[in-house]
Tab-separated table of N, CA and C in Angstrom:
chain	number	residue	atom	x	y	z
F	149	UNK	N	-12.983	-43.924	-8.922
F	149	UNK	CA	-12.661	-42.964	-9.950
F	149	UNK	C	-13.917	-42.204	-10.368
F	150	UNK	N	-15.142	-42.852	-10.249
F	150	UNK	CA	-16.469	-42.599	-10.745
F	150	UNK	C	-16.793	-40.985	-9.519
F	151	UNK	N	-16.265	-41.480	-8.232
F	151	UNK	CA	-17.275	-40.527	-7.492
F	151	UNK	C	-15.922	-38.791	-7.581
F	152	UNK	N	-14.932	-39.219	-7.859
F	152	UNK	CA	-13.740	-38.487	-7.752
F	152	UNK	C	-14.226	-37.378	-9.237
F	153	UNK	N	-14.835	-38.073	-10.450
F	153	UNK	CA	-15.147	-37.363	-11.218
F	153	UNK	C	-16.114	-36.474	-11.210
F	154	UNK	N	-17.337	-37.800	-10.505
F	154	UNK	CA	-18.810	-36.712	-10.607
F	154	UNK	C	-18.662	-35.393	-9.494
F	155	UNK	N	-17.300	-35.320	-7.958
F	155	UNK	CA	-17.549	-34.556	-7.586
F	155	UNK	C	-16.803	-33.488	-8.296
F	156	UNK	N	-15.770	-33.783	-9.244
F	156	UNK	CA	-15.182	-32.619	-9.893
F	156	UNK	C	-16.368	-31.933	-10.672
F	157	UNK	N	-17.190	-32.687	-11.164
F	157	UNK	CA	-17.810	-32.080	-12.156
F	157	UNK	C	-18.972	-30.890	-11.430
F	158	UNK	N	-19.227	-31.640	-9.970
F	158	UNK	CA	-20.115	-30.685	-9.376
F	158	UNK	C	-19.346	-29.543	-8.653
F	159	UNK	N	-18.457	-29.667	-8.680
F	159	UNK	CA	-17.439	-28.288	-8.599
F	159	UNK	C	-17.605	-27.262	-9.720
F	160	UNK	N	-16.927	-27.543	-10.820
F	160	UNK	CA	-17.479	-26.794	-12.098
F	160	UNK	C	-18.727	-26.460	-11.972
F	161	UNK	N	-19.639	-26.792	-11.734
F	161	UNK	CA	-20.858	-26.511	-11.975
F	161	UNK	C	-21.386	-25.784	-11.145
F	162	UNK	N	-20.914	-25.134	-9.885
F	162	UNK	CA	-21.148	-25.128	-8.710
F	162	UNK	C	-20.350	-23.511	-8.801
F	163	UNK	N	-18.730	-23.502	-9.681
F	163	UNK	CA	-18.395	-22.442	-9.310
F	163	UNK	C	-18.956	-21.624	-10.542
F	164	UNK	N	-19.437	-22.336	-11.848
F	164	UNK	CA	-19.786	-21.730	-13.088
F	164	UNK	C	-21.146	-20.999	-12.427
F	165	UNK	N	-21.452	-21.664	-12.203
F	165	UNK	CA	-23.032	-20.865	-11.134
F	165	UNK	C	-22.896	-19.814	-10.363
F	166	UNK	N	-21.588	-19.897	-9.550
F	166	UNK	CA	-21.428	-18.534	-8.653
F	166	UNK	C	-20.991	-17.253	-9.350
F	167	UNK	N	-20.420	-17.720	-10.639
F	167	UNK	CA	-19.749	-16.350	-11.182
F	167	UNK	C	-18.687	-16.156	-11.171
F	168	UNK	N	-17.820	-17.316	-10.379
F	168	UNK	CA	-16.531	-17.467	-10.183
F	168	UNK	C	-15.358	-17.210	-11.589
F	169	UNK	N	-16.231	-18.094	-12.892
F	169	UNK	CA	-15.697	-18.120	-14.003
F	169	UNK	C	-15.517	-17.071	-14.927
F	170	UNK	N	-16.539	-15.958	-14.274
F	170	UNK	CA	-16.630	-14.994	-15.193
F	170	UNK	C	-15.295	-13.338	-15.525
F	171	UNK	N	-15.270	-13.439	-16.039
F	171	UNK	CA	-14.364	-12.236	-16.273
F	171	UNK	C	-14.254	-11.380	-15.340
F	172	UNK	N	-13.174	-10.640	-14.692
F	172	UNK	CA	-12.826	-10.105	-13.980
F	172	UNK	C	-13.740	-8.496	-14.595
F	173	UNK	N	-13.897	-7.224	-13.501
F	173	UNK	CA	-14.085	-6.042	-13.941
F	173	UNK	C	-13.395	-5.524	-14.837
F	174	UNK	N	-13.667	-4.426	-15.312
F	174	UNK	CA	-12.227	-3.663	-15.955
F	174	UNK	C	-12.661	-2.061	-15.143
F	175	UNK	N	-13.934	-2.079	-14.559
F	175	UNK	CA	-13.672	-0.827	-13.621
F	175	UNK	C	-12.588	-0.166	-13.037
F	176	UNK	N	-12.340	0.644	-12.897
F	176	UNK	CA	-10.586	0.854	-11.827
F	176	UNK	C	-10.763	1.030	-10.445
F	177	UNK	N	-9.660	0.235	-9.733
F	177	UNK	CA	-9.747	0.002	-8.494
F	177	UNK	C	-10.413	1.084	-7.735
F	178	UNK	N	-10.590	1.192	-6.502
F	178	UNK	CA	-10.799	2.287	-5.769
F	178	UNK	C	-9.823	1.989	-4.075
F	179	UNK	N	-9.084	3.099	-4.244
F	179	UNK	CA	-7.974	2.558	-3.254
F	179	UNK	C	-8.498	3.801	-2.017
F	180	UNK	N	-9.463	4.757	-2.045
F	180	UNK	CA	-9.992	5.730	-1.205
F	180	UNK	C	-8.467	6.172	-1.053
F	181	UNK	N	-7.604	7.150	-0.454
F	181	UNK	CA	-6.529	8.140	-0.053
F	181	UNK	C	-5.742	7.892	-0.890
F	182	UNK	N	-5.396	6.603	-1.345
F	182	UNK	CA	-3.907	6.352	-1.298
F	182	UNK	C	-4.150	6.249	-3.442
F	183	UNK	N	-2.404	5.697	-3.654
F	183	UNK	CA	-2.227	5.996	-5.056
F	183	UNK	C	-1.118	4.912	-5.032
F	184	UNK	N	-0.914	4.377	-5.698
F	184	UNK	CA	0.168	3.923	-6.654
F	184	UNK	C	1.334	4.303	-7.539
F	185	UNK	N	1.461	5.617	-7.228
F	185	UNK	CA	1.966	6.694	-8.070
F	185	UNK	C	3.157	7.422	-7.072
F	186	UNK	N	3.617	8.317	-7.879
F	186	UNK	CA	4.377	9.279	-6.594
F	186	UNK	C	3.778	10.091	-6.188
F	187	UNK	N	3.922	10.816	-4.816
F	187	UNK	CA	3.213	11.457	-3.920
F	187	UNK	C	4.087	12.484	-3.702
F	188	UNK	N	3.235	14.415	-3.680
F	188	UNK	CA	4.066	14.923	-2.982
F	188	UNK	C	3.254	15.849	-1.981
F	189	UNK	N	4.556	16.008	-0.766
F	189	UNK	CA	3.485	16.542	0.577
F	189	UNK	C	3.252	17.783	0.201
F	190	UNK	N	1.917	17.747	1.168
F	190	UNK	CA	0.939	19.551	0.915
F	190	UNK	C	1.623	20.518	0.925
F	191	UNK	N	2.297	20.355	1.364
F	191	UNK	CA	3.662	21.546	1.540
F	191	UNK	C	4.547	21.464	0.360
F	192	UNK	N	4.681	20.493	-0.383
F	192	UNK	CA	5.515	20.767	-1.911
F	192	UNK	C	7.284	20.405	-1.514
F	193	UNK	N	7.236	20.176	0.219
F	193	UNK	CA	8.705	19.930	0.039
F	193	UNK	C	9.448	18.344	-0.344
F	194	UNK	N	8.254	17.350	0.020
F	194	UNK	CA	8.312	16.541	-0.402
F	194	UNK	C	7.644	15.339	-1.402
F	195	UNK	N	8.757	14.490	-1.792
F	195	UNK	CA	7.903	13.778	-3.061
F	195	UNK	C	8.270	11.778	-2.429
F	196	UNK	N	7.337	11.201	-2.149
F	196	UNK	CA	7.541	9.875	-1.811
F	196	UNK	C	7.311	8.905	-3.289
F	197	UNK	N	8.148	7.760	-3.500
F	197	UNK	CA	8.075	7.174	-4.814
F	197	UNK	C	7.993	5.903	-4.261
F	198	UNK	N	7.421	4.852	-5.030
F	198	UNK	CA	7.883	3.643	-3.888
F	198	UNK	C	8.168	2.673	-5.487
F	199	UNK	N	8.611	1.267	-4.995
F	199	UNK	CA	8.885	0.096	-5.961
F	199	UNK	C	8.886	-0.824	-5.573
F	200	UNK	N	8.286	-2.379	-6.380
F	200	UNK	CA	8.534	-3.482	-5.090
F	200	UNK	C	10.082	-3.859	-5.577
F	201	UNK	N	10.712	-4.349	-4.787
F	201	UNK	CA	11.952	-5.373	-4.718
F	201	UNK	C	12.198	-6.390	-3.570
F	202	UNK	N	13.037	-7.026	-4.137
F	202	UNK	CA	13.574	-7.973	-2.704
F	202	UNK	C	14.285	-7.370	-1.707
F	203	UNK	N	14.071	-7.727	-0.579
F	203	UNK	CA	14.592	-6.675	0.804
F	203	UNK	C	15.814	-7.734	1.182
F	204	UNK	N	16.697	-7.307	1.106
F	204	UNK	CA	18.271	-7.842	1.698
F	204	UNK	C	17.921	-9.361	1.400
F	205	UNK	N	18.444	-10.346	0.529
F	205	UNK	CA	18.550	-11.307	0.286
F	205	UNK	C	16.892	-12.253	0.302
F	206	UNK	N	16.106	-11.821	0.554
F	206	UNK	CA	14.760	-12.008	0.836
F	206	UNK	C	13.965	-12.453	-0.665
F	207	UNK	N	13.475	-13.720	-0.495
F	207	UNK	CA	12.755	-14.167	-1.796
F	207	UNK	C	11.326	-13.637	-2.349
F	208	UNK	N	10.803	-12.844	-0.855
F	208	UNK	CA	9.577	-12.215	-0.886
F	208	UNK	C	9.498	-10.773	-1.754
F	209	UNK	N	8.970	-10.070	-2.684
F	209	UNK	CA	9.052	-8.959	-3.005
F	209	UNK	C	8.615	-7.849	-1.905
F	210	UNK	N	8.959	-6.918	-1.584
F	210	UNK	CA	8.447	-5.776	-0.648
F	210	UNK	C	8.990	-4.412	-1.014
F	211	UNK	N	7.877	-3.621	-1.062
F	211	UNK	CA	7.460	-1.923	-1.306
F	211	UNK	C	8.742	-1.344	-0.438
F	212	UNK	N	9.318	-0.846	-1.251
F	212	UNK	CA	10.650	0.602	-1.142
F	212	UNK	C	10.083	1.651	-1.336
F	213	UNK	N	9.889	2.404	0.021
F	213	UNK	CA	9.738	3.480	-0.145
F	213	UNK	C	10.769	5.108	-0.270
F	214	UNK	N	11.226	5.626	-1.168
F	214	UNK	CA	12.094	6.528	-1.186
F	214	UNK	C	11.446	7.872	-1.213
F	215	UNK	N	11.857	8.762	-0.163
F	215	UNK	CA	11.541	10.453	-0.045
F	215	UNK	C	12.725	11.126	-0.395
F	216	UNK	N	12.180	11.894	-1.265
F	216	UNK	CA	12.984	13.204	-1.754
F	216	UNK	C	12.988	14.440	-1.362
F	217	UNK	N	14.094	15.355	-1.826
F	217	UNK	CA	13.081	16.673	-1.193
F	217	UNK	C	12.528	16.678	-2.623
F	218	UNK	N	11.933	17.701	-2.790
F	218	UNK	CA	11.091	17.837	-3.874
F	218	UNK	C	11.610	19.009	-4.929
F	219	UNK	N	12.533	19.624	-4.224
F	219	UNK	CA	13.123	20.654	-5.321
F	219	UNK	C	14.274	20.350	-5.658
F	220	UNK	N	15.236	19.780	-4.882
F	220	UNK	CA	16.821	19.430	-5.470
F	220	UNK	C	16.575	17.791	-5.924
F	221	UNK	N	15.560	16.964	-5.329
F	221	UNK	CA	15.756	15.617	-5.986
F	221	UNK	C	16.505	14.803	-5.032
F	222	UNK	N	17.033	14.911	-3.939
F	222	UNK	CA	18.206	14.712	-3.331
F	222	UNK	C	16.972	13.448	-2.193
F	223	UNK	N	17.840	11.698	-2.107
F	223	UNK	CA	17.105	10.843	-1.910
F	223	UNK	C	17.505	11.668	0.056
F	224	UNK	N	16.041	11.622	0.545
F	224	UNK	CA	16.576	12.189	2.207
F	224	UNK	C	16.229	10.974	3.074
F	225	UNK	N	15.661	9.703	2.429
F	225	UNK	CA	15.418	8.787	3.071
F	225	UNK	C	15.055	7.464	2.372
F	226	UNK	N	14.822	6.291	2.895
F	226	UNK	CA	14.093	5.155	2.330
F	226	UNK	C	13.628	3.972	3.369
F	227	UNK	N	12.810	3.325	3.488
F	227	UNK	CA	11.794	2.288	3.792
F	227	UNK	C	11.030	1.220	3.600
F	228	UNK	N	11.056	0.080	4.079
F	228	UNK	CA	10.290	-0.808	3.611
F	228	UNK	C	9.070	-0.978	4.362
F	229	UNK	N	8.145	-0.539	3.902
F	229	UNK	CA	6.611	-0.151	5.517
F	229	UNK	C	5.531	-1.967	4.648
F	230	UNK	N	6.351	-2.729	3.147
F	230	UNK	CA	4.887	-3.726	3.677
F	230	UNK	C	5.339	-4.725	1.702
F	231	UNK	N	4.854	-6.048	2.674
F	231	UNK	CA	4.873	-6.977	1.393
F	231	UNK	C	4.513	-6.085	-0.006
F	232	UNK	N	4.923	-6.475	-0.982
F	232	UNK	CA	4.312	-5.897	-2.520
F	232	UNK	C	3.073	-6.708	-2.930
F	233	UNK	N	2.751	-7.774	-2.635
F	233	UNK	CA	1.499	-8.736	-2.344
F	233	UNK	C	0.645	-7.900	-2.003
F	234	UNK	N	0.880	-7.488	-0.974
F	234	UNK	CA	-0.641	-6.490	0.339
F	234	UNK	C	-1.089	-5.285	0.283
F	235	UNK	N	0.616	-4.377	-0.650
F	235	UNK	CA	0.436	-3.189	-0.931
F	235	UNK	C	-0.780	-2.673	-1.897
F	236	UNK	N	-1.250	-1.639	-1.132
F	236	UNK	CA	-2.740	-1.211	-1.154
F	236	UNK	C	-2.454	0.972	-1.556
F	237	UNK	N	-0.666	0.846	-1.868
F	237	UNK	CA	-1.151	2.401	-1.819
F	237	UNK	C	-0.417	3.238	-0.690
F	238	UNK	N	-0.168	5.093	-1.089
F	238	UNK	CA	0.570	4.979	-0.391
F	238	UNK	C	-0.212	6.685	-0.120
F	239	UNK	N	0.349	7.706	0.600
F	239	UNK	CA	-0.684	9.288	0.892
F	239	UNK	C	0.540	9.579	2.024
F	240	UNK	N	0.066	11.032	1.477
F	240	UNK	CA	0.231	12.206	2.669
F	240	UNK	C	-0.510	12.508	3.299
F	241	UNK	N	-0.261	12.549	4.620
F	241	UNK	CA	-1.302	13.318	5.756
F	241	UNK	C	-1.509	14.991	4.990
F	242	UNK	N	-2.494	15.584	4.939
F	242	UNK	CA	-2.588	17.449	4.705
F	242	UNK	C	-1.912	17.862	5.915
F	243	UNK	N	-1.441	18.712	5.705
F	243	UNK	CA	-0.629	19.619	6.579
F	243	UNK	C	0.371	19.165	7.510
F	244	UNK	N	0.615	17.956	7.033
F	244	UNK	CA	1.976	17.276	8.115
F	244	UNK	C	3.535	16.457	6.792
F	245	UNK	N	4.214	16.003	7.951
F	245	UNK	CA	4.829	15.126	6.614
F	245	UNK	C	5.031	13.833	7.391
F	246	UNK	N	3.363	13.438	7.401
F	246	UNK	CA	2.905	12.169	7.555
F	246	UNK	C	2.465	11.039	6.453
F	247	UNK	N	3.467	9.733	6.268
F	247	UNK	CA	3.362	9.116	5.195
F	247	UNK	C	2.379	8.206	5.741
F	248	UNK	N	0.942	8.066	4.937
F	248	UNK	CA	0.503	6.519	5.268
F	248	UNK	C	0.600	5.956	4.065
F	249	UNK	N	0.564	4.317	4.927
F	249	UNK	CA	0.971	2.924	4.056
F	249	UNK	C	-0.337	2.382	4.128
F	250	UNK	N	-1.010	1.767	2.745
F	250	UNK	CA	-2.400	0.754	2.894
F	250	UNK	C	-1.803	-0.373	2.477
F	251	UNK	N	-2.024	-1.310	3.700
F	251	UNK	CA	-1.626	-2.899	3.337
F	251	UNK	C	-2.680	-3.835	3.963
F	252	UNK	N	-2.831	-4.886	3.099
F	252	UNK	CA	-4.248	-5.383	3.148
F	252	UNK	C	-3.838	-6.400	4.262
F	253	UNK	N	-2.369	-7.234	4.827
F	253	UNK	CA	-1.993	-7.592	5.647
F	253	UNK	C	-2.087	-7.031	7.016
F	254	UNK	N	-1.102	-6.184	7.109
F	254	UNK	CA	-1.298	-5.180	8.129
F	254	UNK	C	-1.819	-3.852	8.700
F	255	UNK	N	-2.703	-3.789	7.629
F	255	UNK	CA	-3.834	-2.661	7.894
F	255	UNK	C	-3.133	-0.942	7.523
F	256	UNK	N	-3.433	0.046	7.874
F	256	UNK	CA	-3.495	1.371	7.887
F	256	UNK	C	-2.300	1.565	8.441
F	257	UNK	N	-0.899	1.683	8.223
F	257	UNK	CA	0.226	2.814	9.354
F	257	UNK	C	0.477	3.662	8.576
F	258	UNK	N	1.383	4.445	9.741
F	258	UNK	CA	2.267	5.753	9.289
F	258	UNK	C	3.328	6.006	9.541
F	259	UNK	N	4.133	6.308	8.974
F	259	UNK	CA	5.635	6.928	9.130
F	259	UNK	C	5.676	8.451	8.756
F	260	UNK	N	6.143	8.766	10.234
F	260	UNK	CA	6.535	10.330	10.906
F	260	UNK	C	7.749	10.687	10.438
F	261	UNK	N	7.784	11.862	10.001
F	261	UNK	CA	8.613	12.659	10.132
F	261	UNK	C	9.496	13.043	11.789
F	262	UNK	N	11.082	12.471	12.211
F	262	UNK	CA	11.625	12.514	13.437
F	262	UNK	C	12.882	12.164	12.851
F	263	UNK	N	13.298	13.889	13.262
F	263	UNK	CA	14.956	13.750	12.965
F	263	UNK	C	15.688	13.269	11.784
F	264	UNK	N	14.836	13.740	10.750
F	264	UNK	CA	15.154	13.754	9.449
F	264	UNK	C	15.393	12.071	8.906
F	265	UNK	N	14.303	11.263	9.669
F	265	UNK	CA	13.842	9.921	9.260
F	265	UNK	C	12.219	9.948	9.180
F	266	UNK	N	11.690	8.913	8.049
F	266	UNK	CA	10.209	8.773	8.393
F	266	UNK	C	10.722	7.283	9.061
F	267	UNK	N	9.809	7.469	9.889
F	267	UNK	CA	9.743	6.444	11.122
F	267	UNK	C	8.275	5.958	11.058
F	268	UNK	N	8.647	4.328	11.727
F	268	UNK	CA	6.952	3.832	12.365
F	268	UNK	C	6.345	4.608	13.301
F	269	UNK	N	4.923	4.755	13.299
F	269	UNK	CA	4.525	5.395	14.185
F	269	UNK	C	3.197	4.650	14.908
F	270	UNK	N	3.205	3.517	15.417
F	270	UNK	CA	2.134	2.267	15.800
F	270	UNK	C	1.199	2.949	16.350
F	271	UNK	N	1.567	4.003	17.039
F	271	UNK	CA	0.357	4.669	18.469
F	271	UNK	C	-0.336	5.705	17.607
F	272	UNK	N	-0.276	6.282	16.425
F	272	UNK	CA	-1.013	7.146	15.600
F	272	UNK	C	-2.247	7.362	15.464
F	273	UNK	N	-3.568	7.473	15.257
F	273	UNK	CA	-5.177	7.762	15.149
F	273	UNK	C	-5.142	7.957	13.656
F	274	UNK	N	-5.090	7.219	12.318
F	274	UNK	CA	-5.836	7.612	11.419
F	274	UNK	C	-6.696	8.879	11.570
F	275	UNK	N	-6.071	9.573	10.857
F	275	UNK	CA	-7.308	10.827	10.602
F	275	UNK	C	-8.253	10.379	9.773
F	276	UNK	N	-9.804	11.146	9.685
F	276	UNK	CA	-10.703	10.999	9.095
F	276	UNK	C	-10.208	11.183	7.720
F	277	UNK	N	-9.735	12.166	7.133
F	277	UNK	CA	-9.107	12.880	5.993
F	277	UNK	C	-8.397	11.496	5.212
F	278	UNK	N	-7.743	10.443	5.932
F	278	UNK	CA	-7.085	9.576	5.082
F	278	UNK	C	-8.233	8.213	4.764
F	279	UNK	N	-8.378	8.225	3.867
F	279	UNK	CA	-9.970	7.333	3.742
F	279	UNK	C	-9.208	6.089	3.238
F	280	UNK	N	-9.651	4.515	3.484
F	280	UNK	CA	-8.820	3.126	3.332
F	280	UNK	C	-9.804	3.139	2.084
F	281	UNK	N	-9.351	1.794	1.274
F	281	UNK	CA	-10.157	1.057	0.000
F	281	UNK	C	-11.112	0.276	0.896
F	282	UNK	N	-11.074	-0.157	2.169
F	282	UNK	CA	-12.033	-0.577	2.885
F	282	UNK	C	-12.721	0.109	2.962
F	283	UNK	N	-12.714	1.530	3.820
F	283	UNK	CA	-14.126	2.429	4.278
F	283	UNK	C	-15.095	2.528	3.207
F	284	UNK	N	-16.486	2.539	3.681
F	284	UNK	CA	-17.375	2.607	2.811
F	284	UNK	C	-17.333	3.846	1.703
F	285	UNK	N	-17.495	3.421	0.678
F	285	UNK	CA	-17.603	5.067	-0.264
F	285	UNK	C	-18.517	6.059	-0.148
């Protein structure tokens, strides 16, 4: 019981030392491209909103993404592109109606505009223009 204590205690002491204990920032995040917010494309025709919920009977929460057009309001699509855990944020490509997703799980995608769906798009190139909360500032 003796050694079970002294190593708890050198735990405490160990993480009080690292800084572990100390208060979180109150700085605000820096998510580089993306937002938390609603989004609308450079072009003004569209507006992306997202929310977490449970996906079809699913105990996990995960990011709904819904596109509108942007002038009648009218829902033209919806998506689930990533856990609500991982979600990191969401952007328009400039000059396309390219949605990217930041998820700290599965990294950087995008969903294309094809046939009046946004779709996965795995084979895509990040543009420079869409900057992660990873890339350096």
């Amino acid at each position: 019981m003796r050694k079970i204590l002294g190593v708890l205690l050198c735990c405490f002491i160990i993480l009080g030392a690292s800084g572990c204990s100390s208060p979180q920032s109150t700085a605000p995040e820096y998510w580089g491209s993306f937002t938390n917010g609603p989004v609308i494309s450079s072009d003004g025709l569209y507006r992306a909103e997202h929310t977490a919920t449970k996906q079809d009977g699913s105990n996990v929460s995960a990011i709904l993404v819904n596109v509108y057009d942007n002038n009648t309001n009218e829902l033209l699509d919806s998506f689930y592109p990533a856990r609500a855990l991982d979600f990191w944020g969401i952007c328009w490509e400039d000059g396309t109606h390219r949605i990217w997703i930041q998820s700290a799980d599965i990294g950087i995608h995008c969903y294309e505009l094809q046939n009046g769906r946004w779709v996965l798009n795995k084979d895509i190139e990040r543009p420079n223009t869409i900057v992660s909360k990873w890339d350096a500032k």
